[in-house]
Coordinates of C-alpha atoms and ligand atoms in Angstrom, one line a residue:
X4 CA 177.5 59.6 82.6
X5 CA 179.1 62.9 81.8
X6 CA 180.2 65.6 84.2
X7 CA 180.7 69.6 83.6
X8 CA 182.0 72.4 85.3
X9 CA 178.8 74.3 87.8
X10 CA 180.5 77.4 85.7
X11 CA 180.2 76.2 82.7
X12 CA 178.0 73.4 81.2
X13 CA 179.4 73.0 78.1
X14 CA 182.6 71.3 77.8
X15 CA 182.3 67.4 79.4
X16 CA 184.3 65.3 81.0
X17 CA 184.2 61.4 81.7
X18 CA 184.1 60.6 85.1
X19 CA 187.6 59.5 85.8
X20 CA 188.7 63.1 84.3
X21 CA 186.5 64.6 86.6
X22 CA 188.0 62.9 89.3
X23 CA 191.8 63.2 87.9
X24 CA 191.7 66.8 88.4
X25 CA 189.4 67.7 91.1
X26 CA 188.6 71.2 90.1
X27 CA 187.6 72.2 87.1
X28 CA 190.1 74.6 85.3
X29 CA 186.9 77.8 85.5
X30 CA 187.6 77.4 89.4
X31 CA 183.7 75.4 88.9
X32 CA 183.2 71.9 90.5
X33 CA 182.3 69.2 88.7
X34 CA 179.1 67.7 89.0
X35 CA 177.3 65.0 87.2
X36 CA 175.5 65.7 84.2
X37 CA 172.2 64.9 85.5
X38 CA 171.1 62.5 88.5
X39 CA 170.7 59.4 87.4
X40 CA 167.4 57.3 89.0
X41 CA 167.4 54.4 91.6
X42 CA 165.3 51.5 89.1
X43 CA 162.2 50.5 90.7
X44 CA 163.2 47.1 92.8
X45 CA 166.4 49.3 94.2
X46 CA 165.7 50.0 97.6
X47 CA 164.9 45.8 97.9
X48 CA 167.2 44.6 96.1
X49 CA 170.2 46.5 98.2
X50 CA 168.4 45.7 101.6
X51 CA 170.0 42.2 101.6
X52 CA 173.5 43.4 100.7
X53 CA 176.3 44.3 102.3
X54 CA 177.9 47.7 102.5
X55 CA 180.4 47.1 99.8
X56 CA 178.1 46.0 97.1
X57 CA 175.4 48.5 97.8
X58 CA 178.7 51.3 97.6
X59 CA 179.4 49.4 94.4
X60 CA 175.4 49.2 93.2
X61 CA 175.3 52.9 93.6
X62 CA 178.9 54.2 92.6
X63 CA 178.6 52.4 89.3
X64 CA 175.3 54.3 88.3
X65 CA 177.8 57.2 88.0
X66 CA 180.8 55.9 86.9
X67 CA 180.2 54.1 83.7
X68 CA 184.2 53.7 83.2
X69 CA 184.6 51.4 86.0
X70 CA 184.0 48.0 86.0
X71 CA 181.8 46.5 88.7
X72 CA 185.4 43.7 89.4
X73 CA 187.1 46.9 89.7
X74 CA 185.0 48.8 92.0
X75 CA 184.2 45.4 93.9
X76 CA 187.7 45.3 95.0
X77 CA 188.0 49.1 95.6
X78 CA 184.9 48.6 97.7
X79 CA 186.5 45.7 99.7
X80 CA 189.5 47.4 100.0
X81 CA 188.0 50.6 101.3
X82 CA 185.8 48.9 103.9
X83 CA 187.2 45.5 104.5
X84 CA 187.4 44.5 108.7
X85 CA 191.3 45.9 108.7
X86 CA 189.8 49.6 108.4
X87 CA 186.6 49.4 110.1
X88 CA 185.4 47.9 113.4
X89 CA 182.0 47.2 112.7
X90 CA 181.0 44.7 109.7
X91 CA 177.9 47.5 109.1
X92 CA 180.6 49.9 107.9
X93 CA 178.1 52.3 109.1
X94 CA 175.5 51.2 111.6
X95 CA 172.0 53.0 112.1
X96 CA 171.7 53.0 115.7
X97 CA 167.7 53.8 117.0
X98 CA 168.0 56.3 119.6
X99 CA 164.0 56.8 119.8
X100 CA 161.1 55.8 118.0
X101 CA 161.2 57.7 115.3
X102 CA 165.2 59.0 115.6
X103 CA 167.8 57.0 114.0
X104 CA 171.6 57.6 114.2
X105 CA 173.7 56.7 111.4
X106 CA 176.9 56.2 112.8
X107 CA 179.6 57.3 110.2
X108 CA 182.7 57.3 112.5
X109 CA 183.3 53.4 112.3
X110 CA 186.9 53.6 110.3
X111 CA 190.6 53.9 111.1
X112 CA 190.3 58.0 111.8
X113 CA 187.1 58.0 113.5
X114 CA 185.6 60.5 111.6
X115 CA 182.9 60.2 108.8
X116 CA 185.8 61.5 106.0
X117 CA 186.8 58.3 106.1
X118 CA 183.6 57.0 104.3
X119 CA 184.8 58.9 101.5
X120 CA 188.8 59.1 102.1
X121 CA 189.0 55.0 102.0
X122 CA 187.4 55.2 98.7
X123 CA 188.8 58.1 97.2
X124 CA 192.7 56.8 96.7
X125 CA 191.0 53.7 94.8
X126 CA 189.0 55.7 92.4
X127 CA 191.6 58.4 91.9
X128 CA 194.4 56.0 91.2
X129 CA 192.2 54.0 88.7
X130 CA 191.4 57.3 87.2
X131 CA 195.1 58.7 86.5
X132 CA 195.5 54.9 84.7
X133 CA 192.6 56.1 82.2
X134 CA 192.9 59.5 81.7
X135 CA 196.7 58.1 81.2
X136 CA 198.3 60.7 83.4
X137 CA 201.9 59.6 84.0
X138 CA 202.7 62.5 86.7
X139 CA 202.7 61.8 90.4
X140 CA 199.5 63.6 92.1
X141 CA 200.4 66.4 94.7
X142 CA 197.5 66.1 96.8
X143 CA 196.9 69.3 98.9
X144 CA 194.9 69.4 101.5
X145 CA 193.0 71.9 103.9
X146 CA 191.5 70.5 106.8
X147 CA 189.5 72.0 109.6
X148 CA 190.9 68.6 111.6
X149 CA 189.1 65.5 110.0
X150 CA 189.5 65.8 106.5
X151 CA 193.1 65.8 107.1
X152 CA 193.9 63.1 109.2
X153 CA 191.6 61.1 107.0
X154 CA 193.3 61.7 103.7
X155 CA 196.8 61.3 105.1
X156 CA 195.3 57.4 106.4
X157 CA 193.7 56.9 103.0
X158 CA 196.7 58.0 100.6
X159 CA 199.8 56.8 103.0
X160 CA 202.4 55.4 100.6
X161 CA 200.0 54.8 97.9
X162 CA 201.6 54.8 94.8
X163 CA 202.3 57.4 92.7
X164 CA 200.9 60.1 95.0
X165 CA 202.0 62.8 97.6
X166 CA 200.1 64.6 100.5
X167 CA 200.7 67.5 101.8
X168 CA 197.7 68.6 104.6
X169 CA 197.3 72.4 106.1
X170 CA 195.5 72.8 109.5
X171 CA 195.1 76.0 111.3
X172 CA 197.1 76.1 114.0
X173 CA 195.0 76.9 116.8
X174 CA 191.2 75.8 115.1
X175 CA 191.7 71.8 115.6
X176 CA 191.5 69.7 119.2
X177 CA 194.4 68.2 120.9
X178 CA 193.4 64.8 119.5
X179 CA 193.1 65.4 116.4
X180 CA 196.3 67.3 116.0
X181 CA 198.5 64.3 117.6
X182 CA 196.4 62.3 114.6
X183 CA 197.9 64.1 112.2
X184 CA 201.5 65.1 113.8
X185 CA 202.2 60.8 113.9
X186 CA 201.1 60.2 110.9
X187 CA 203.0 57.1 109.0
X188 CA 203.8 56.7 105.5
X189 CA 206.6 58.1 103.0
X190 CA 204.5 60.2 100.7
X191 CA 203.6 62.3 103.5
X192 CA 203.2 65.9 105.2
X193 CA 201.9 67.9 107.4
X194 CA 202.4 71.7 108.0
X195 CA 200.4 73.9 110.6
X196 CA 199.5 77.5 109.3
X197 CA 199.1 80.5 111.5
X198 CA 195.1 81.4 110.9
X199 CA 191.7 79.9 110.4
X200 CA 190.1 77.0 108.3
X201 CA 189.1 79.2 105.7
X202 CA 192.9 81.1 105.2
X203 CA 194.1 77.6 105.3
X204 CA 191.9 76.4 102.5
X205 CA 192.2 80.0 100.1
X206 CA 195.8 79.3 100.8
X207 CA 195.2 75.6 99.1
X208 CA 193.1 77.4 96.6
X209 CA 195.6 80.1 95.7
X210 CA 198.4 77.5 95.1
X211 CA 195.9 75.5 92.9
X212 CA 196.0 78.5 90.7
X213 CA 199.3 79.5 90.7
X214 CA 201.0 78.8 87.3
X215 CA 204.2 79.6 88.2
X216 CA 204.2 76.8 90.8
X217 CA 201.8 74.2 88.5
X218 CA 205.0 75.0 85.6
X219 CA 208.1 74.3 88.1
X220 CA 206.1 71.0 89.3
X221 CA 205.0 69.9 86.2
X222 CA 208.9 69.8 85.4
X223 CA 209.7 67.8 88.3
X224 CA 207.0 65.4 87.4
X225 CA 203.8 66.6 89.5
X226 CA 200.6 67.7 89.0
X227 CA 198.0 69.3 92.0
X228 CA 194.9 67.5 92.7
X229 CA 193.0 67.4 95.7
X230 CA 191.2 65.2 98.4
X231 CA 188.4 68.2 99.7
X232 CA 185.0 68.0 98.9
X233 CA 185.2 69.8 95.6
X234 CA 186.2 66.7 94.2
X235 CA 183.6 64.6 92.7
X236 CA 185.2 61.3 94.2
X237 CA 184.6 62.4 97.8
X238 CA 181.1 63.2 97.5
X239 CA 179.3 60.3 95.2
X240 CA 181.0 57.5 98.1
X241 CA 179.0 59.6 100.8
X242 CA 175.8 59.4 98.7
X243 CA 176.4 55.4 99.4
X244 CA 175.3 55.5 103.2
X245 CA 172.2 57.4 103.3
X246 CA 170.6 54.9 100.9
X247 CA 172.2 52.6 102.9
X248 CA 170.4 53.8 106.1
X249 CA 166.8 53.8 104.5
X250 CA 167.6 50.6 103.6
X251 CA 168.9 49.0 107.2
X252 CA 165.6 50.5 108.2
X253 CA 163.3 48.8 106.0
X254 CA 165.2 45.7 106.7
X255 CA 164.5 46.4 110.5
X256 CA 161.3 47.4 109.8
X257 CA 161.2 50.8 111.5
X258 CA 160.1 52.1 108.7
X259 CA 157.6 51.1 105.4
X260 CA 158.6 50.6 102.1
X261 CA 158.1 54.2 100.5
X262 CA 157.7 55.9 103.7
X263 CA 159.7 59.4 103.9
X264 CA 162.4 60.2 106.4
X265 CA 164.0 63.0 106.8
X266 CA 167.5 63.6 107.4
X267 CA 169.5 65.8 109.6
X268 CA 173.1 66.5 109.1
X269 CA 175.9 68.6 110.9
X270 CA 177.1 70.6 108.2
X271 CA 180.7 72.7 107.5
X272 CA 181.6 72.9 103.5
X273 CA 178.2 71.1 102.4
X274 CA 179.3 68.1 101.1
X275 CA 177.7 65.3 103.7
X276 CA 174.5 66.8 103.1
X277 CA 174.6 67.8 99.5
X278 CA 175.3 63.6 99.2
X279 CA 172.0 63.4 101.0
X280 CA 170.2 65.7 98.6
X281 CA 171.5 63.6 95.4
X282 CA 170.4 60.6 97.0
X283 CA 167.3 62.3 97.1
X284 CA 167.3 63.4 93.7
X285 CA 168.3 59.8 93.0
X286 CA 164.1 58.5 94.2
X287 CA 165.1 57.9 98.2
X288 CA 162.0 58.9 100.2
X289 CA 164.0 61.8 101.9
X290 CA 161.6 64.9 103.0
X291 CA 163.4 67.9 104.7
X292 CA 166.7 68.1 104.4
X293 CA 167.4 69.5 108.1
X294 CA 171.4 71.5 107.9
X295 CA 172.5 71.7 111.3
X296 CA 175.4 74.7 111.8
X297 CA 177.6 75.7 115.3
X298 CA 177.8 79.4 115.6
X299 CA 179.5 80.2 112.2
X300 CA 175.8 80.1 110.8
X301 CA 176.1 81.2 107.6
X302 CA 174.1 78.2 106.4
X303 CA 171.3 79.3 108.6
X304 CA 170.9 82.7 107.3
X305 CA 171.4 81.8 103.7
X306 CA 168.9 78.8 104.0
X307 CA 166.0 81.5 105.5
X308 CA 166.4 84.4 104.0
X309 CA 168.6 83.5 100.5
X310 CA 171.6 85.5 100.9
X311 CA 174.8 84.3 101.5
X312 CA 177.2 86.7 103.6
X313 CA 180.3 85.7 104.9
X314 CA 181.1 89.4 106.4
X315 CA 180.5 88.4 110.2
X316 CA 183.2 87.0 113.0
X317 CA 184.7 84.1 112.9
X318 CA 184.1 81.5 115.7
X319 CA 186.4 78.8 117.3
X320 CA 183.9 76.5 118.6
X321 CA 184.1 73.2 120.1
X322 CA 182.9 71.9 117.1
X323 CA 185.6 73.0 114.9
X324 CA 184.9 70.6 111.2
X325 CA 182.1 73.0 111.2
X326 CA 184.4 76.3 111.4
X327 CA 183.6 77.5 108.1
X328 CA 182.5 80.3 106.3
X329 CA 182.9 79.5 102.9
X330 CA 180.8 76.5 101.8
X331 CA 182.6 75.1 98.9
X332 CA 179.5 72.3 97.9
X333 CA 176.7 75.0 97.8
X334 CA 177.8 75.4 94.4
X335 CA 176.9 72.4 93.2
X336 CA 173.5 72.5 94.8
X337 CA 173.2 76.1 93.3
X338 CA 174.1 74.3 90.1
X339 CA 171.2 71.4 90.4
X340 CA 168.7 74.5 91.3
X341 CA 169.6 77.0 88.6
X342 CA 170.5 74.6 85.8
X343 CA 172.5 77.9 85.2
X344 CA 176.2 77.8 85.0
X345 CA 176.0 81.4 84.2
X346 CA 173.8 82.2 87.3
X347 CA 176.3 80.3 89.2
X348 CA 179.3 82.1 88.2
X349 CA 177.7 85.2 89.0
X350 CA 176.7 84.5 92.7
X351 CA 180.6 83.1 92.8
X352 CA 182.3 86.1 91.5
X353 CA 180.1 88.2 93.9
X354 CA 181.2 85.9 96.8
X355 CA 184.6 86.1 95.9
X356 CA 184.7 89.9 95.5
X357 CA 182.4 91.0 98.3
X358 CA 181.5 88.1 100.6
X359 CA 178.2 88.1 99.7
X360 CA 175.7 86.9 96.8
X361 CA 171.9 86.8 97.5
X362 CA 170.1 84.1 94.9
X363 CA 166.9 84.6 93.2
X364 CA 163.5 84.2 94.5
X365 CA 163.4 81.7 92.3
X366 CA 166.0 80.0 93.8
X367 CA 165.6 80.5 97.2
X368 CA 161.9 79.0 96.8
X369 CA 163.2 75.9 96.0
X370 CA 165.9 76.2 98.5
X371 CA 163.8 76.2 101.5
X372 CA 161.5 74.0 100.0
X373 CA 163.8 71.0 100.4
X374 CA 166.5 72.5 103.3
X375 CA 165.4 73.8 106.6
X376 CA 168.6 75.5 108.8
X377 CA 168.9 75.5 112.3
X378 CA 171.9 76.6 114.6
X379 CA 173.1 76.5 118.3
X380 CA 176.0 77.6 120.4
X381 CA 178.4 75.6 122.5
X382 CA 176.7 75.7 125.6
X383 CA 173.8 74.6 123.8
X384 CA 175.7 71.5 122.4
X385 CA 176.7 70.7 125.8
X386 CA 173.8 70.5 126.7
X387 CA 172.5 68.0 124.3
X388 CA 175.3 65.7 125.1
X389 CA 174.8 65.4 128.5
X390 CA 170.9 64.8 127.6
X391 CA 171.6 62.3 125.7
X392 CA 174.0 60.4 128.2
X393 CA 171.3 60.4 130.8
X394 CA 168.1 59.6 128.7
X395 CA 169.4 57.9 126.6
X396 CA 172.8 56.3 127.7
X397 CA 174.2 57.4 124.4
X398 CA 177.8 59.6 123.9
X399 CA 177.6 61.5 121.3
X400 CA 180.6 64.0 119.7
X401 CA 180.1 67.9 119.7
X402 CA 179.1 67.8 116.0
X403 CA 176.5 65.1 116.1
X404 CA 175.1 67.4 119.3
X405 CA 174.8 70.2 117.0
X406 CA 172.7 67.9 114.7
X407 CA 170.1 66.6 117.6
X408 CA 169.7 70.1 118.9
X409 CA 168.9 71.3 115.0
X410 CA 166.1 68.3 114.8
X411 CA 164.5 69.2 118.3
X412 CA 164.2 72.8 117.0
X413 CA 162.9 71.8 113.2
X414 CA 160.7 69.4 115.4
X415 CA 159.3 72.1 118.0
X416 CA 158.9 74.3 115.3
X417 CA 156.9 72.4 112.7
X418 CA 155.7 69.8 114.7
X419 CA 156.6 67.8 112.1
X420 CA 157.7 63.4 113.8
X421 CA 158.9 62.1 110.5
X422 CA 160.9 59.8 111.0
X423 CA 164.7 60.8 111.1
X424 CA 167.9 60.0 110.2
X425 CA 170.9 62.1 112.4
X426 CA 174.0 61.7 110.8
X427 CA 177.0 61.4 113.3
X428 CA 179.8 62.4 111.9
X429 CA 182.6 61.8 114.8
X430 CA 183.8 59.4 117.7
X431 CA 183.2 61.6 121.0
X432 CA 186.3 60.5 121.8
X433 CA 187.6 63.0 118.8
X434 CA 187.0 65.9 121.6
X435 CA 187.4 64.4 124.8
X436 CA 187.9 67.5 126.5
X437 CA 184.9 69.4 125.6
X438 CA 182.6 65.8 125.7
X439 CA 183.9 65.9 129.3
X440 CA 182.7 68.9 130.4
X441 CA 179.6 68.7 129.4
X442 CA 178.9 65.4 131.5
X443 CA 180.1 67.5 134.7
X444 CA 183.4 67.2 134.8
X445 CA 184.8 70.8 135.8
X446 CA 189.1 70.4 135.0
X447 CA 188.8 67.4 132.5
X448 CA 192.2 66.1 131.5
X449 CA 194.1 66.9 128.5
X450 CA 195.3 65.4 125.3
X451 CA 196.0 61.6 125.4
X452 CA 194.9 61.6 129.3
X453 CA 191.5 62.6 128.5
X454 CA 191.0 59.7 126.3
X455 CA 191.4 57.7 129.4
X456 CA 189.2 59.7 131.6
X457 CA 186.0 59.9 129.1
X458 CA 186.1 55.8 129.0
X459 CA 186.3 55.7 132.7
X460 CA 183.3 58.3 133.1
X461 CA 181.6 56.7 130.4
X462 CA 182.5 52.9 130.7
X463 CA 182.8 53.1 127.1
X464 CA 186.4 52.3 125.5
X465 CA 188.3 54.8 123.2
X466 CA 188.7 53.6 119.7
X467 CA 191.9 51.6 119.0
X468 CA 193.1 53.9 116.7
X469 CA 192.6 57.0 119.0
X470 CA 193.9 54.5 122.4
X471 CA 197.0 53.6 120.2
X472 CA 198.3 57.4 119.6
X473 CA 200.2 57.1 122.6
X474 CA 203.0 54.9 121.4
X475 CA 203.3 56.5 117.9
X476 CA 206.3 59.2 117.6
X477 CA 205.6 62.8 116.8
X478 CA 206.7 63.5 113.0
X479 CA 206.1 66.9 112.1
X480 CA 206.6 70.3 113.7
X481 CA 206.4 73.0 110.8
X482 CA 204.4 75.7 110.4
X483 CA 204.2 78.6 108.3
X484 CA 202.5 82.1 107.7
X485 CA 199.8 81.7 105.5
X486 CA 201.0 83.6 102.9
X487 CA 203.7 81.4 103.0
X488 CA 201.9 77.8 102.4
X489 CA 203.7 77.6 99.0
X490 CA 207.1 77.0 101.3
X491 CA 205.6 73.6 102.6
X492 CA 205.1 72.4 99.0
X493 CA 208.5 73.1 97.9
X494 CA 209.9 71.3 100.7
X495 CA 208.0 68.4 100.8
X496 CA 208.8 68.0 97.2
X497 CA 212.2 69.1 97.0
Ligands
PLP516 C1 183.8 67.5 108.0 C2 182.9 67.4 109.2 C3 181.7 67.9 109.2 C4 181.2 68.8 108.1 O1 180.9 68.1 106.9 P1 180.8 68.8 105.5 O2 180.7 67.7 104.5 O3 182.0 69.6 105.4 O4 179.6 69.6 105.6 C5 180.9 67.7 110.3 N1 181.3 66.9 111.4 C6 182.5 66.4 111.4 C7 183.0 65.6 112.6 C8 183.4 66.6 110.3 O5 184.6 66.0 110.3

């Protein structure tokens, strides 16, 4: 399996190059060649697996470099009992008839990143070893909260690497900030940055491409890679748990062998659900792809009308992962629909210059034959997590909320019952505060003390790793301007 560049189709690269350095030097991602196909038997054959192997049956389709003893043990590694509490990895949890959860949040950050974030140290190591790269990755990070936290749990004090994560100061929850702030390990850091998601990740970007800085490092012995979604190694372990879902299902018999689902997914850069359309592309029976957005719903538009503008206000929502206006993954999927690096870099350079690309009709045909978008607002989503509470005794977080309220929309609308899969992307315990208000509760607590108060409301318990903040020590305090990210590079490395 070769990969290229969604800017340019003709130079290749193996995958473990592809993964090695994360971005392709064009400022394209790289993708995979072509999709391979799930053989015939698949879908039984992984039905009586467990998690690990089917991650291994799957990621080894595209990674022809790896052997299956090596990404046996990655896969243990990455999803052994130590980092999640559920054998499932990640359980599909029927919440009606024909509406099935797919719980993602299992692992030690309680987010869904950690599917991906457990895995991606493993393959990235392994890929350094062939590509024979003897520097010591700088892995920079920007996280709207989960990515973050994720990445620093996954690459703490593995060899040969060093983190450095940028959140926006004011765009994450209290919880999620003490994550990060007490993180452990020697390899890493953590630096606030005065402005949104999206400053915090063109800040990332703009270092990326700074050759002054890439020179000076590469003379201390470094080279930037990264753990966001534009690397390849995030996204093919995500691809892993929506096959896995179909197949729990046909194990359970909820569903037949063939029968389509569709799959519903609350969506910020576009890489959970662009895993979803490749397992699609891959022969699983998946129908609508259903991208759920908060009220940054630049998705939305772009999905109905085929023009992508990120000109419009910013929002600080309750669901902040989904803060985002620029959606790094759509270029990959513009890739797989145009088949045109040039028609790629086109709509990229337009985006970059004015905001705003609008895509063929070609394209947008096929867009919205596969994708429907749907949006809804904060109150909205507190809405839908206090209707779920009471009909159906189930907490969900502010993100998964966004998700049910998109599939009762696409389902009112098109009348279509398909069976679906909802993928729940974070522990409600995540965002306590605003999970609290929407069951009633007027002045909920803050920080750690709302962790308490949501269990007692709830009778549910907070996740260890969230209940077990309190006695970890604060670690980091900086923040910077962000013009002024490259500061928090020099002195984590200096
Ligand atoms: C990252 C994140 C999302 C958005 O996922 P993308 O892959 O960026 O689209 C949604 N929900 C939660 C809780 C997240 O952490």
């Amino acid at each position: 399996m070769r990969y290229i560049s969604t800017r340019d189709n003709v130079i290749q690269y193996s995958a473990s190059q592809a993964i090695a350095q994360g971005l392709a030097r064009d400022g394209g991602l790289l993708t995979p060649y072509y999709i391979p196909k799930l053989p015939g038997k698949a879908l039984e054959d992984i039905q009586s697996m467990a998690y690990q192997q089917r991650a291994v049956y799957i990621m080894k389709m595209f990674l022809e470099e790896f052997s299956v003893k090596e990404l046996t043990d990655f896969a243990n590694a990455a999803y052994g009992p130590d980092r999640f509490d559920t054998p499932a990895v990640a359980p599909v949890r029927t919440v009606d008839g024909n509406t099935h959860c797919l719980e993602l949040w299992h692992g030690p950050t309680c987010a869904f990143k950690d599917m991906a974030l457990q895995m991606l140290p493993h393959l990235l190591t392994a890929s350094l070893a062939k590509t024979e790269e003897d520097k010591t990755a700088c892995i920079l990070v920007a996280t709207s909260g989960d990515t973050g936290k994720g990445a620093l749990e996954g690459f703490k004090d593995v060899p040969r690497t060093r983190i450095l994560v940028f959140y926006p100061k004011d765009g994450v929850s209290e919880v999620q900030e003490l994550q990060m702030l007490t993180q452990e390990g020697d390899n890493v850091g953590v630096c606030a940055v005065h402005g949104n998601f999206d400053d915090a990740q063109t800040g990332v970007k703009r270092l990326f491409s700074d050759e002054e800085l890439r020179r000076e490092l590469a003379g201390q012995g470094y080279f930037f890679s990264s753990a966001n979604s534009i690397n390849w190694g995030r996204v093919l372990p995500q691809v892993v748990y929506y096959i896995s879902a179909y197949c729990d299902l046909l194990r359970d018999e909820r569903i037949a062998p063939g029968q389509m689902v569709n799959v519903c997914v609350p969506t910020g850069n576009f890489g959970n659900i662009l895993a979803a359309y490749y397992a699609r592309e891959m022969g699983l029976p998946i129908e609508q792809l259903i991208c759920a957005s908060n009220s940054n719903n630049v998705l939305t538009d772009f999905i109905r009308e085929g023009i992508y503008d990120r000109n419009r206000p910013f929002h600080n929502t309750m669901s902040p992962s989904m803060d985002i206006l620029i959606s790094s993954n759509l270029e990959r999927l513009l890739y797989t629909l145009t088949q045109d690096p040039a028609e790629v870099k086109g709509y990229m350079g337009q985006l970059a210059e004015t905001g705003r690309y609008q895509v063929s009709d070609k394209v947008r045909d096929k867009l919205q034959k596969r994708f429907k978008g749907y949006f809804c607002d904060d109150t909205q989503t507190q809405r839908v997590i206090r209707e779920m509470f009471d009909r159906h005794g189930y907490l969900v977080d502010t993100h998964t909320a966004v998700a049910f309220d998109a599939l009762s929309q696409y389902r009112r609308e098109t009348g279509d019952d398909t069976p679906a899969i909802v993928a729940s992307t974070a522990s409600p315990f995540k965002f306590c505060t605003s999970v609290l208000q929407a069951l009633g509760e007027a002045d909920p607590a803050h920080g750690l003390d709302a962790l308490d108060q949501l269990a007692a409301k709830t009778g549910q318990p907070a996740p260890a790793p969230l209940a077990g903040l309190r006695s970890k020590a604060v670690r980091f305090s900086q923040t910077v301007e962000k013009e002024r990210m490259v500061d928090a590079v020099r002195s984590l490395l200096g």
